Amino acid sequence: MKYVLVTGGVVSGLGKGVTASSIGVVLKACGLRITSIKIDPYLNTDAGTMSPFEHGEVFVLDDGGEVDLDLGNYERFLDIKLTRDNNITTGKIYQSVIDKERKGEYLGKTVQVVPHITNAIQEWIERVAMIPVDGKEGPADVCVIELGGTIGDIESMPFIEALGQFSYRVGPGNFCLVHVSLVPVLNVVGEQKTKPTQHSVRGLRGLGLTPNILACRSTKELEDNVKEKLSQFCHVPAANIVTLYDVSNIWCIPLLLRDQKAHEAILKVLNLDRVESIALEPKLDEWVARATIFDALQDTVRIAMVGKYTGLSDSYLSVLKALLHASVDCRRKLVVDWVASTDLEDSTAIEAPDAYKAAWDLLKGADGILVPGGFGDRGVQGKILAAKYAREKNVPYLGICLGMQIAVVEFARHVMNLTDANSTEFDPDTKTPCVIFMPEGSKTHMGATMRLGSRRTFFKVADCKSAKLYGNVTYVDERHRHRYEVNPDMVPEFENAGLQFVGKDDTGRRMEIIEIPNHRYFVGAQFHPEFKSRPSKPSPLFVGKKLSAKLGLVAAASGQLDRVLQDCCNGHVVPAKHILSNGSYPSIVHQNGHPKKLANGLSNGTYYANGNGVHA
């Protein structure tokens, strides 16, 4: 087994996860099998109880693991299925060591960070690296490990010590260290400054790890003299220093690595450069095509994202990626309008009328509306109003998890005239509980007590949109993360009123997918389809499984639904349209509610065409 360790220095948020994923892509394109491990130094056992504001979204795996969002990057980039053990946390390591100590496995020894914690980290890495994640038998060839945080953090010290020991244990030729660092440009002098990276590498070497490759984040490509300076002071060959400069979309990062021969440097360090079965020129045609198409798109599709964590886009990272995959597949330039659900509520009309008007203007100007998952009652009324608007105005709607549940509540209130209908999550004493707590859930413990991971959904209505989206299969396996469900005792009433429950679990008692038949596109899913979306295989509920069955939210919002339905009936595919220039659009920032004046005094904010579409 070969190991590639990715560390970060100077500041957090440099993109270590994307860098690690892109390294995996390039090595996979050379013919190697790749697996990944993410190390998070926090004490939480997993990411399940952490606020999306603080740590971004919680990514859910097939086995029910609630993990760091970077594992989502690994799965999307490498098209693999990881396990909960591919995410190592301080909490998991200490818990495993303490459990062994309680069982007497250390035979009376004093349990210490060195060697017991560091040994446990190394054993965990070796064990998990052997687990196949690409659907093939046997272990992968290379394990890419990302160490979260920044070099110098107190909490990461045991992991750095363990990895230093590990590099010595596996020996030269089996371990490659890639250090991601910042090379800032001071506007005053306009010069690329190497000192932060020098200090970071010096600190890393002082802790027992020597980088083989430097991946430098900068706004522009590094100048030759800057590379020479970094090479001299960091003891890294100039050929092993690559620049990860700002690009138009995230799919360009593997191409940057390829163009700068990063794969050759890694293969050389790992003694793989002379193996005949490994190609020295990565095959990345699909990535080139996708990046090119993205940059060429002009015709827009506007999706209103109605949520409660809109102040941090990473809170909905997988949803954004799924929308992006779908929009590129539909040949549309994605524009995401962030709508704080609280701003749609009547109370905001009194407290902050400008925010209220701006939120409703965004909602009414959208081509499609998406209400993602969430917890707690804040902003729920706004989400209900968004679902009501989509239903009444025939606007394409996709509700995920809570987004499906509030659509059911809205239908009960405004179609069935059950004015007190609610979820017991928001009103435990409601007289009309449309959504109830699941019987197997726990009300005393928070971590890993939900219905988690891959579960099977059976289609009960053969000619529904959702079944067609998935290619007319009888069932589909998707990932879940919820504590509440639609009240099965009320399902007959809903169906009599016109709401279809087209997907159910194997018992027939748990509702998984809803549809309104005579609507352009009104779909709710109890599961999270975004977690299994891939750039080359967009999630069906977002776009459709095939070009000939493109019935998802983005297709409906793009006005392609009728044409595609006709194509499905005729059994042929009409090629999507290519447009060759970009446009720009005014954008408004709303940070999680009422308008807040930005630090720089700007009133109309910015938008980011960085691979997540345009965020308005």
Coordinates of C-alpha atoms in Angstrom, one line a residue:
M1 CA 0.0 0.0 0.0
K2 CA 1.2 3.5 -0.9
Y3 CA 0.2 6.5 1.1
V4 CA -0.2 10.2 0.1
L5 CA -0.6 12.6 3.0
V6 CA -2.1 16.0 2.4
T7 CA -1.5 18.7 5.1
G8 CA -2.2 22.4 5.3
G9 CA -0.4 25.4 6.6
V10 CA -0.7 29.2 7.2
V11 CA -4.5 29.4 7.3
S12 CA -7.5 27.1 7.1
G13 CA -9.9 26.9 4.2
L14 CA -7.2 26.6 1.5
G15 CA -8.9 23.7 -0.2
K16 CA -7.0 20.7 1.2
G17 CA -10.1 18.5 0.5
V18 CA -10.3 19.5 -3.1
T19 CA -6.5 19.1 -3.5
A20 CA -6.6 15.6 -1.9
S21 CA -9.6 14.7 -4.2
S22 CA -7.8 16.0 -7.3
I23 CA -4.6 14.1 -6.5
G24 CA -6.8 11.0 -6.3
V25 CA -8.4 11.8 -9.7
V26 CA -5.0 12.3 -11.4
L27 CA -3.6 9.1 -9.9
K28 CA -6.8 7.2 -10.8
A29 CA -6.4 8.5 -14.4
C30 CA -3.0 7.0 -14.4
G31 CA -4.5 3.5 -13.8
L32 CA -4.3 3.3 -10.0
R33 CA -7.0 2.3 -7.6
I34 CA -7.6 5.0 -4.9
T35 CA -9.1 5.1 -1.4
S36 CA -9.2 8.1 0.9
I37 CA -9.1 8.9 4.6
K38 CA -10.0 12.2 6.3
I39 CA -8.5 12.9 9.7
D40 CA -10.5 15.5 11.8
P41 CA -8.7 16.5 15.0
Y42 CA -11.8 17.6 16.9
L43 CA -13.1 15.6 20.0
N44 CA -16.5 14.9 18.5
T45 CA -16.9 11.2 17.7
D46 CA -18.4 12.3 14.4
A47 CA -19.9 15.3 12.6
G48 CA -23.5 14.4 13.4
T49 CA -24.0 16.8 16.3
M50 CA -22.1 19.8 14.9
S51 CA -23.8 22.9 13.6
P52 CA -23.8 23.5 9.9
F53 CA -22.8 27.1 10.6
E54 CA -19.7 26.0 12.4
H55 CA -18.6 23.0 10.2
G56 CA -20.7 23.0 7.1
E57 CA -23.0 20.1 6.1
V58 CA -23.0 16.7 7.6
F59 CA -22.3 14.2 4.8
V60 CA -24.0 10.8 5.2
L61 CA -22.5 7.5 3.8
D62 CA -24.1 4.3 2.8
D63 CA -23.4 2.7 6.1
G64 CA -25.0 5.6 8.0
G65 CA -21.7 7.3 9.0
E66 CA -22.2 11.0 9.6
V67 CA -18.9 12.5 8.5
D68 CA -17.0 15.6 7.3
L69 CA -18.1 17.2 4.1
D70 CA -14.7 16.5 2.5
L71 CA -15.6 12.8 2.3
G72 CA -18.4 14.0 -0.1
N73 CA -15.7 15.6 -2.2
Y74 CA -13.8 12.3 -2.3
E75 CA -16.9 10.3 -3.3
R76 CA -17.9 12.8 -6.0
F77 CA -14.4 13.2 -7.5
L78 CA -13.4 9.5 -7.4
D79 CA -16.8 7.9 -7.8
I80 CA -16.3 5.7 -4.7
K81 CA -18.3 4.7 -1.6
L82 CA -16.5 5.2 1.6
T83 CA -17.3 3.9 5.1
R84 CA -17.7 5.7 8.5
D85 CA -14.2 4.4 9.4
N86 CA -12.7 6.5 6.5
N87 CA -13.3 9.5 8.8
I88 CA -10.9 9.4 11.8
T89 CA -11.6 11.8 14.7
T90 CA -9.8 12.4 18.0
G91 CA -13.0 11.3 19.7
K92 CA -13.0 7.9 17.8
I93 CA -9.4 7.3 18.6
Y94 CA -9.6 8.1 22.3
Q95 CA -12.8 6.2 22.7
S96 CA -11.3 3.1 21.1
V97 CA -8.2 3.3 23.4
I98 CA -10.2 4.0 26.5
D99 CA -12.5 1.0 25.7
K100 CA -9.4 -1.2 25.4
E101 CA -8.1 0.1 28.7
R102 CA -11.4 -0.7 30.4
K103 CA -11.3 -4.2 29.1
G104 CA -7.8 -4.6 30.5
E105 CA -6.1 -5.1 27.1
Y106 CA -3.1 -3.0 28.1
L107 CA -2.3 -5.4 31.0
G108 CA -1.8 -2.7 33.7
K109 CA 0.4 -0.4 31.7
T110 CA 0.1 3.4 32.0
V111 CA -1.9 4.4 28.9
Q112 CA -0.3 7.4 27.2
V113 CA -0.6 9.5 24.1
V114 CA 2.7 7.9 23.0
P115 CA 2.6 5.0 22.2
H116 CA -1.0 4.0 22.7
I117 CA -2.8 6.8 21.0
T118 CA -0.3 7.1 18.2
N119 CA -0.3 3.4 17.7
A120 CA -4.1 3.3 17.5
I121 CA -4.0 6.0 14.8
Q122 CA -1.5 4.1 12.7
E123 CA -3.4 0.8 13.1
W124 CA -6.7 2.5 12.1
I125 CA -5.1 3.9 9.0
E126 CA -3.6 0.6 7.9
R127 CA -6.9 -1.3 8.6
V128 CA -9.1 1.2 6.7
A129 CA -6.7 1.6 3.8
M130 CA -7.3 -2.1 3.0
I131 CA -11.1 -1.7 2.7
P132 CA -12.1 -1.7 -1.1
V133 CA -14.3 1.3 -1.9
D134 CA -14.6 1.1 -5.7
G135 CA -16.7 -2.0 -6.0
K136 CA -13.8 -4.2 -6.9
E137 CA -12.2 -6.9 -4.9
G138 CA -9.0 -6.5 -2.9
P139 CA -7.4 -3.3 -1.5
A140 CA -6.6 -0.1 -3.4
D141 CA -3.1 0.8 -4.6
V142 CA -2.9 4.2 -3.0
C143 CA -4.5 5.7 0.1
V144 CA -4.8 9.5 0.1
I145 CA -5.0 10.9 3.6
E146 CA -6.0 14.4 4.5
L147 CA -5.1 15.8 7.8
G148 CA -7.6 18.5 8.8
G149 CA -6.7 21.8 10.4
T150 CA -3.5 23.6 10.1
I151 CA 0.0 22.7 11.1
G152 CA 0.7 24.0 14.6
D153 CA -2.8 23.3 16.0
I154 CA -2.7 21.8 19.4
E155 CA -5.3 19.2 18.8
S156 CA -3.6 17.8 15.7
M157 CA -0.3 17.1 17.5
P158 CA -1.0 13.4 18.3
F159 CA -1.8 12.8 14.6
I160 CA 1.3 14.5 13.4
E161 CA 3.4 12.4 15.7
A162 CA 1.6 9.3 14.6
L163 CA 2.0 10.1 10.9
G164 CA 5.7 10.9 11.4
Q165 CA 6.2 7.4 13.0
F166 CA 4.0 6.0 10.2
S167 CA 6.1 7.4 7.4
Y168 CA 9.2 5.8 9.0
R169 CA 7.4 2.5 9.5
V170 CA 6.1 2.1 5.9
G171 CA 9.5 3.3 4.6
P172 CA 10.8 5.4 1.7
G173 CA 9.0 4.8 -1.5
N174 CA 5.7 4.2 0.2
F175 CA 4.9 7.6 1.7
C176 CA 4.5 11.0 0.0
L177 CA 3.7 14.2 1.8
V178 CA 2.0 17.0 0.0
H179 CA 1.8 20.3 1.9
V180 CA -0.8 22.8 0.9
S181 CA 0.2 26.4 1.8
L182 CA -0.6 30.0 1.0
V183 CA 1.5 32.3 -1.1
P184 CA -0.3 35.7 -0.6
V185 CA 0.1 38.8 -2.8
L186 CA 0.3 42.1 -0.9
N187 CA -1.6 44.7 -2.9
V188 CA 0.7 47.4 -1.8
V189 CA 3.8 45.9 -3.5
G190 CA 2.1 43.3 -5.8
E191 CA 4.7 40.7 -4.9
Q192 CA 4.1 37.0 -4.1
K193 CA 5.4 36.5 -0.6
T194 CA 7.0 33.2 0.4
K195 CA 7.6 33.8 4.1
P196 CA 4.3 32.3 5.4
T197 CA 5.1 29.0 3.5
Q198 CA 8.6 29.0 4.7
H199 CA 7.5 29.2 8.3
S200 CA 4.8 26.6 7.8
V201 CA 7.3 24.1 6.3
R202 CA 9.8 24.9 9.0
G203 CA 7.2 24.1 11.6
L204 CA 6.2 20.9 9.8
R205 CA 9.8 19.7 9.6
G206 CA 10.3 20.5 13.3
L207 CA 7.4 18.1 14.0
G208 CA 9.1 15.3 12.1
L209 CA 7.5 15.5 8.7
T210 CA 9.3 16.7 5.6
P211 CA 7.2 17.6 2.5
N212 CA 7.9 16.0 -0.8
I213 CA 5.7 18.3 -2.8
L214 CA 4.4 21.8 -2.2
A215 CA 1.0 22.8 -3.5
C216 CA 0.8 26.6 -3.2
R217 CA -2.5 28.4 -3.2
S218 CA -2.3 31.8 -4.9
T219 CA -4.4 34.1 -7.0
K220 CA -2.0 33.7 -9.9
E221 CA 0.6 31.1 -11.1
L222 CA 3.8 31.3 -9.2
E223 CA 6.7 33.1 -10.8
D224 CA 9.9 31.2 -11.5
N225 CA 11.9 33.2 -9.0
V226 CA 9.3 32.6 -6.3
K227 CA 9.5 28.8 -7.0
E228 CA 13.3 28.9 -6.8
K229 CA 13.1 30.8 -3.5
L230 CA 10.6 28.3 -2.0
S231 CA 12.8 25.4 -3.3
Q232 CA 15.9 26.8 -1.6
F233 CA 14.3 27.6 1.8
C234 CA 11.9 24.6 2.0
H235 CA 14.2 22.0 0.6
V236 CA 11.8 20.9 -2.0
P237 CA 12.8 20.5 -5.7
A238 CA 11.4 23.2 -7.9
A239 CA 9.8 20.5 -10.1
N240 CA 7.8 19.4 -7.1
I241 CA 6.3 22.8 -6.4
V242 CA 2.9 23.3 -8.1
T243 CA 0.6 26.3 -8.0
L244 CA -3.1 25.9 -7.3
Y245 CA -4.2 29.3 -8.5
D246 CA -7.7 30.6 -8.9
V247 CA -9.6 29.0 -11.7
S248 CA -13.1 29.3 -13.2
N249 CA -14.5 26.1 -11.8
I250 CA -13.5 23.3 -9.5
W251 CA -13.1 20.7 -12.2
C252 CA -10.0 22.5 -13.4
I253 CA -8.0 21.5 -10.3
P254 CA -7.1 18.0 -11.5
L255 CA -6.1 19.6 -14.9
L256 CA -3.8 22.0 -13.1
L257 CA -2.1 19.2 -11.3
R258 CA -1.7 17.3 -14.6
D259 CA -0.4 20.3 -16.5
Q260 CA 2.3 20.9 -13.8
K261 CA 3.3 17.2 -13.8
A262 CA 2.3 16.7 -10.2
H263 CA 1.4 13.1 -10.9
E264 CA 5.0 12.4 -12.1
A265 CA 6.4 13.8 -8.9
I266 CA 4.1 11.7 -6.8
L267 CA 4.7 8.6 -8.8
K268 CA 8.4 9.1 -8.5
V269 CA 8.3 9.5 -4.7
L270 CA 6.2 6.4 -4.4
N271 CA 8.5 4.4 -6.8
L272 CA 5.7 3.9 -9.3
D273 CA 7.2 5.9 -12.2
R274 CA 8.7 2.8 -13.8
V275 CA 5.7 0.4 -13.4
E276 CA 4.6 -0.7 -16.8
S277 CA 0.9 -0.9 -16.0
I278 CA 0.8 2.7 -14.8
A279 CA 0.3 5.4 -17.4
L280 CA 2.5 8.5 -17.1
E281 CA -0.1 10.6 -18.9
P282 CA -3.4 10.7 -17.1
K283 CA -6.6 10.2 -19.1
L284 CA -8.7 13.2 -18.1
D285 CA -10.8 13.8 -21.3
E286 CA -14.0 13.7 -19.3
W287 CA -12.8 16.4 -16.9
V288 CA -11.5 18.6 -19.7
A289 CA -14.9 18.3 -21.5
R290 CA -16.9 19.1 -18.3
A291 CA -14.7 22.1 -17.4
T292 CA -15.0 23.4 -20.9
I293 CA -18.7 23.0 -21.1
F294 CA -19.1 24.8 -17.7
D295 CA -17.2 27.8 -18.9
A296 CA -19.1 28.0 -22.1
L297 CA -22.6 28.1 -20.6
Q298 CA -24.7 31.2 -20.9
D299 CA -28.4 30.3 -20.7
T300 CA -29.3 30.5 -17.1
V301 CA -31.5 28.5 -14.7
R302 CA -32.3 30.3 -11.4
I303 CA -33.0 28.0 -8.4
A304 CA -34.2 29.6 -5.2
M305 CA -32.6 27.8 -2.2
V306 CA -34.9 28.4 0.7
G307 CA -33.2 27.4 3.9
K308 CA -32.2 28.5 7.4
Y309 CA -28.4 28.2 7.1
T310 CA -28.0 30.5 4.1
G311 CA -25.2 32.4 5.7
L312 CA -22.7 29.6 4.9
S313 CA -23.0 27.9 1.5
D314 CA -21.0 24.9 2.8
S315 CA -24.1 24.1 4.9
Y316 CA -25.7 22.9 1.7
L317 CA -22.6 21.8 -0.2
S318 CA -23.9 18.5 -1.6
V319 CA -27.1 20.1 -2.7
L320 CA -25.2 22.8 -4.5
K321 CA -23.0 20.2 -6.2
A322 CA -26.0 18.1 -7.2
L323 CA -27.6 21.2 -8.7
L324 CA -24.4 22.0 -10.5
H325 CA -24.1 18.5 -11.9
A326 CA -27.7 18.7 -13.1
S327 CA -27.3 22.2 -14.7
V328 CA -24.2 21.2 -16.6
D329 CA -26.1 18.1 -17.9
C330 CA -28.9 20.3 -19.0
R331 CA -26.5 22.8 -20.5
R332 CA -27.6 25.6 -18.3
K333 CA -25.6 28.1 -16.2
L334 CA -26.7 27.7 -12.6
V335 CA -27.7 30.7 -10.6
V336 CA -28.5 30.0 -7.0
D337 CA -30.6 32.6 -5.2
W338 CA -30.1 32.2 -1.5
V339 CA -33.4 32.9 0.3
A340 CA -33.4 32.9 4.1
S341 CA -36.7 31.2 5.0
T342 CA -37.2 33.6 8.0
D343 CA -37.3 36.5 5.5
L344 CA -40.4 35.1 3.9
E345 CA -42.5 35.1 7.1
D346 CA -45.1 37.7 8.0
S347 CA -43.2 38.8 11.1
T348 CA -40.3 40.0 8.8
A349 CA -42.7 42.1 6.8
I350 CA -43.2 44.2 10.0
E351 CA -39.6 44.0 11.4
A352 CA -37.6 44.4 8.2
P353 CA -39.9 45.1 5.2
D354 CA -36.9 45.5 2.8
A355 CA -35.6 42.0 3.6
Y356 CA -39.2 40.7 3.2
K357 CA -39.6 42.2 -0.2
A358 CA -36.2 41.2 -1.4
A359 CA -36.8 37.5 -0.3
W360 CA -40.1 37.3 -2.1
D361 CA -38.7 39.0 -5.2
L362 CA -36.0 36.3 -5.4
L363 CA -38.6 33.5 -4.9
K364 CA -40.9 34.9 -7.5
G365 CA -38.0 35.4 -10.0
A366 CA -36.8 31.8 -9.7
D367 CA -37.3 29.1 -12.3
G368 CA -37.4 26.4 -9.6
I369 CA -37.6 26.2 -5.8
L370 CA -35.6 23.8 -3.6
V371 CA -36.2 23.4 0.1
P372 CA -33.4 21.3 1.7
G373 CA -33.2 19.4 5.0
G374 CA -32.8 21.0 8.4
F375 CA -33.7 20.7 12.1
G376 CA -35.5 22.9 14.5
D377 CA -38.5 25.2 14.1
R378 CA -36.8 28.5 13.1
G379 CA -37.8 29.5 9.6
V380 CA -40.2 26.6 9.1
Q381 CA -43.2 28.9 8.4
G382 CA -41.2 30.6 5.6
K383 CA -40.4 27.2 4.1
I384 CA -44.2 26.3 4.2
L385 CA -44.9 29.6 2.4
A386 CA -42.3 28.7 -0.3
A387 CA -43.9 25.3 -0.9
K388 CA -47.3 26.9 -1.0
Y389 CA -46.1 29.4 -3.6
A390 CA -44.6 26.6 -5.8
R391 CA -47.7 24.5 -5.6
E392 CA -50.1 27.3 -6.4
K393 CA -48.0 29.0 -9.1
N394 CA -47.0 25.7 -10.8
V395 CA -43.3 26.4 -10.2
P396 CA -41.0 23.3 -10.2
Y397 CA -40.3 22.3 -6.6
L398 CA -38.0 19.8 -4.9
G399 CA -38.3 19.2 -1.2
I400 CA -35.6 17.2 0.5
C401 CA -36.1 15.5 3.9
L402 CA -37.7 18.4 5.9
G403 CA -38.5 20.0 2.6
M404 CA -40.8 17.0 1.9
Q405 CA -42.3 17.1 5.4
I406 CA -43.2 20.8 5.2
A407 CA -44.8 20.2 1.7
V408 CA -47.0 17.7 3.4
V409 CA -47.9 20.1 6.2
E410 CA -48.6 22.8 3.6
F411 CA -50.9 20.5 1.6
A412 CA -52.8 19.6 4.7
R413 CA -53.3 23.2 5.7
H414 CA -54.2 24.8 2.4
V415 CA -55.7 22.0 0.3
M416 CA -57.3 19.8 3.0
N417 CA -58.2 22.8 5.2
L418 CA -56.6 21.3 8.3
T419 CA -55.5 24.6 9.6
D420 CA -53.8 23.2 12.7
A421 CA -51.8 20.6 10.8
N422 CA -48.2 20.5 11.9
S423 CA -45.2 18.3 12.6
T424 CA -44.7 17.1 16.2
E425 CA -41.1 18.4 15.8
F426 CA -42.5 21.9 15.9
D427 CA -45.7 21.5 17.9
P428 CA -45.7 18.3 20.1
D429 CA -49.3 18.9 21.1
T430 CA -50.7 19.5 17.6
K431 CA -54.2 18.0 17.1
T432 CA -53.4 17.1 13.4
P433 CA -49.9 15.5 13.5
C434 CA -49.0 15.2 9.8
V435 CA -45.4 14.4 10.6
I436 CA -44.5 12.4 13.7
F437 CA -41.4 11.2 15.6
M438 CA -40.2 7.8 14.4
P439 CA -40.9 5.0 16.9
E440 CA -37.3 3.7 16.8
G441 CA -35.7 7.1 17.4
S442 CA -34.2 8.3 20.7
K443 CA -35.3 11.5 22.5
T444 CA -32.4 11.4 25.0
H445 CA -29.3 10.9 22.8
M446 CA -28.5 13.0 19.8
G447 CA -25.5 11.3 18.1
A448 CA -26.2 8.6 15.5
T449 CA -29.8 8.0 16.7
M450 CA -31.6 9.0 13.5
R451 CA -32.6 6.8 10.6
L452 CA -29.3 6.9 8.8
G453 CA -27.6 5.6 5.7
S454 CA -28.7 3.7 2.6
R455 CA -32.3 2.4 2.7
R456 CA -34.5 1.0 0.0
T457 CA -37.5 2.8 -1.5
F458 CA -40.0 0.9 -3.6
F459 CA -42.0 2.7 -6.3
K460 CA -45.8 2.2 -5.9
V461 CA -46.9 4.3 -8.9
A462 CA -45.3 3.0 -12.1
D463 CA -45.9 6.0 -14.3
C464 CA -44.9 8.7 -11.9
K465 CA -42.2 11.2 -12.7
S466 CA -39.9 9.9 -10.0
A467 CA -40.0 6.3 -11.3
K468 CA -39.2 7.6 -14.8
L469 CA -36.3 9.6 -13.4
Y470 CA -34.7 6.5 -12.1
G471 CA -35.2 4.6 -15.3
N472 CA -38.4 2.8 -14.4
V473 CA -36.8 0.6 -11.8
T474 CA -38.9 -1.0 -9.1
Y475 CA -36.8 0.3 -6.3
V476 CA -33.9 2.6 -5.5
D477 CA -31.4 2.8 -2.7
E478 CA -30.8 6.3 -1.3
R479 CA -29.2 7.8 1.8
H480 CA -31.3 9.0 4.8
R481 CA -30.9 11.3 7.8
H482 CA -34.1 12.0 9.7
R483 CA -35.9 11.5 13.0
Y484 CA -39.4 12.4 11.8
E485 CA -41.7 10.8 9.2
V486 CA -45.1 11.4 7.5
N487 CA -47.8 10.0 9.8
P488 CA -48.8 6.8 8.0
D489 CA -52.3 6.9 9.5
M490 CA -53.1 10.1 7.6
V491 CA -51.8 8.8 4.2
P492 CA -55.3 7.7 2.9
E493 CA -56.7 11.2 3.6
F494 CA -53.8 12.8 1.7
E495 CA -54.2 10.4 -1.3
N496 CA -57.9 11.1 -1.4
A497 CA -57.1 14.8 -1.6
G498 CA -54.7 14.4 -4.5
L499 CA -51.3 14.0 -2.9
Q500 CA -49.5 10.9 -4.2
F501 CA -47.1 8.9 -2.1
V502 CA -45.3 7.2 -5.0
G503 CA -42.4 5.8 -3.0
K504 CA -42.5 3.8 0.2
D505 CA -40.2 1.6 2.3
D506 CA -40.3 -2.2 2.3
T507 CA -43.0 -2.1 5.0
G508 CA -45.3 0.2 3.1
R509 CA -45.7 2.3 6.2
R510 CA -42.9 4.8 5.8
M511 CA -43.4 7.4 3.1
E512 CA -40.4 8.2 0.9
I513 CA -41.5 10.2 -2.1
I514 CA -44.4 12.5 -2.7
E515 CA -45.7 14.0 -6.0
I516 CA -48.6 16.1 -7.1
P517 CA -49.6 14.5 -10.5
N518 CA -51.0 17.5 -12.3
H519 CA -48.1 19.9 -11.3
R520 CA -45.2 20.7 -13.7
Y521 CA -42.8 19.2 -11.1
F522 CA -43.6 19.0 -7.4
V523 CA -41.6 16.3 -5.8
G524 CA -40.5 15.6 -2.2
A525 CA -38.1 13.0 -1.0
Q526 CA -37.6 11.8 2.6
F527 CA -34.1 10.7 1.6
H528 CA -31.1 12.9 0.5
P529 CA -30.6 12.3 -3.3
E530 CA -27.7 14.9 -3.3
F531 CA -25.4 12.5 -1.4
K532 CA -25.1 10.1 -4.3
S533 CA -24.9 12.7 -7.1
R534 CA -21.7 12.6 -9.2
P535 CA -20.4 14.9 -12.0
S536 CA -20.8 12.2 -14.6
K537 CA -24.0 10.8 -13.0
P538 CA -26.3 13.6 -11.7
S539 CA -28.9 12.7 -9.2
P540 CA -32.2 11.7 -10.9
L541 CA -34.4 13.9 -8.8
F542 CA -32.2 16.9 -9.7
V543 CA -31.9 16.1 -13.4
G544 CA -32.8 12.6 -14.5
K545 CA -30.8 9.4 -14.8
K546 CA -30.3 9.7 -18.6
L547 CA -30.5 12.5 -21.1
S548 CA -33.6 10.7 -22.5
A549 CA -35.3 10.9 -19.1
K550 CA -34.3 14.3 -17.9
L551 CA -37.3 15.1 -15.7
G552 CA -35.7 16.5 -12.6
L553 CA -35.9 19.9 -11.0
V554 CA -33.3 21.7 -13.2
A555 CA -34.8 20.2 -16.4
A556 CA -38.3 21.4 -15.3
A557 CA -37.0 24.8 -14.3
S558 CA -35.2 25.1 -17.6
G559 CA -38.4 24.5 -19.6
Q560 CA -37.1 21.2 -21.0
L561 CA -39.7 18.9 -19.4
D562 CA -42.3 18.8 -22.2
R563 CA -39.6 18.2 -24.9
V564 CA -38.0 15.5 -22.9
L565 CA -41.3 13.8 -22.1
Q566 CA -41.9 13.7 -25.9
D567 CA -38.4 12.4 -26.5
C568 CA -39.1 9.6 -23.9
C569 CA -42.3 8.6 -25.8
N570 CA -40.5 8.6 -29.1
G571 CA -37.5 6.7 -27.7
H572 CA -34.8 9.1 -28.9
V573 CA -32.5 11.8 -27.4
V574 CA -32.3 15.4 -28.6
P575 CA -28.8 16.7 -28.0
A576 CA -28.5 19.5 -25.5
K577 CA -27.7 23.0 -26.7
H578 CA -24.2 24.5 -26.5
I579 CA -23.8 28.2 -25.8
L580 CA -20.3 29.7 -26.1
S581 CA -20.2 32.8 -23.9
N582 CA -20.7 33.8 -20.3
G583 CA -23.0 36.4 -18.9
S584 CA -23.1 38.3 -15.6
Y585 CA -26.0 38.9 -13.3
P586 CA -26.7 41.3 -10.4
S587 CA -26.7 39.6 -7.1
I588 CA -28.0 40.4 -3.6
V589 CA -26.5 39.0 -0.4
H590 CA -28.9 38.0 2.4
Q591 CA -27.0 36.4 5.4
N592 CA -29.3 34.1 7.1
G593 CA -32.2 36.5 7.6
H594 CA -32.6 40.2 7.8
P595 CA -30.2 42.2 5.6
K596 CA -27.0 43.0 7.4
K597 CA -24.7 45.7 6.2
L598 CA -21.5 44.1 4.9
A599 CA -18.1 44.9 6.5
N600 CA -17.0 46.7 3.3
G601 CA -20.2 48.7 3.0
L602 CA -21.3 47.0 -0.2
S603 CA -25.0 46.8 -0.7
N604 CA -25.2 44.3 -3.5
G605 CA -22.6 41.7 -2.6
T606 CA -20.7 39.4 -4.9
Y607 CA -21.1 36.2 -6.7
Y608 CA -18.8 33.3 -7.1
A609 CA -18.4 31.3 -10.3
N610 CA -16.1 28.7 -8.7
G611 CA -17.7 25.5 -9.6
N612 CA -20.8 25.9 -7.5
G613 CA -22.6 28.1 -10.0
V614 CA -23.4 31.7 -9.3
H615 CA -24.5 32.4 -5.7
A616 CA -26.8 35.4 -5.6

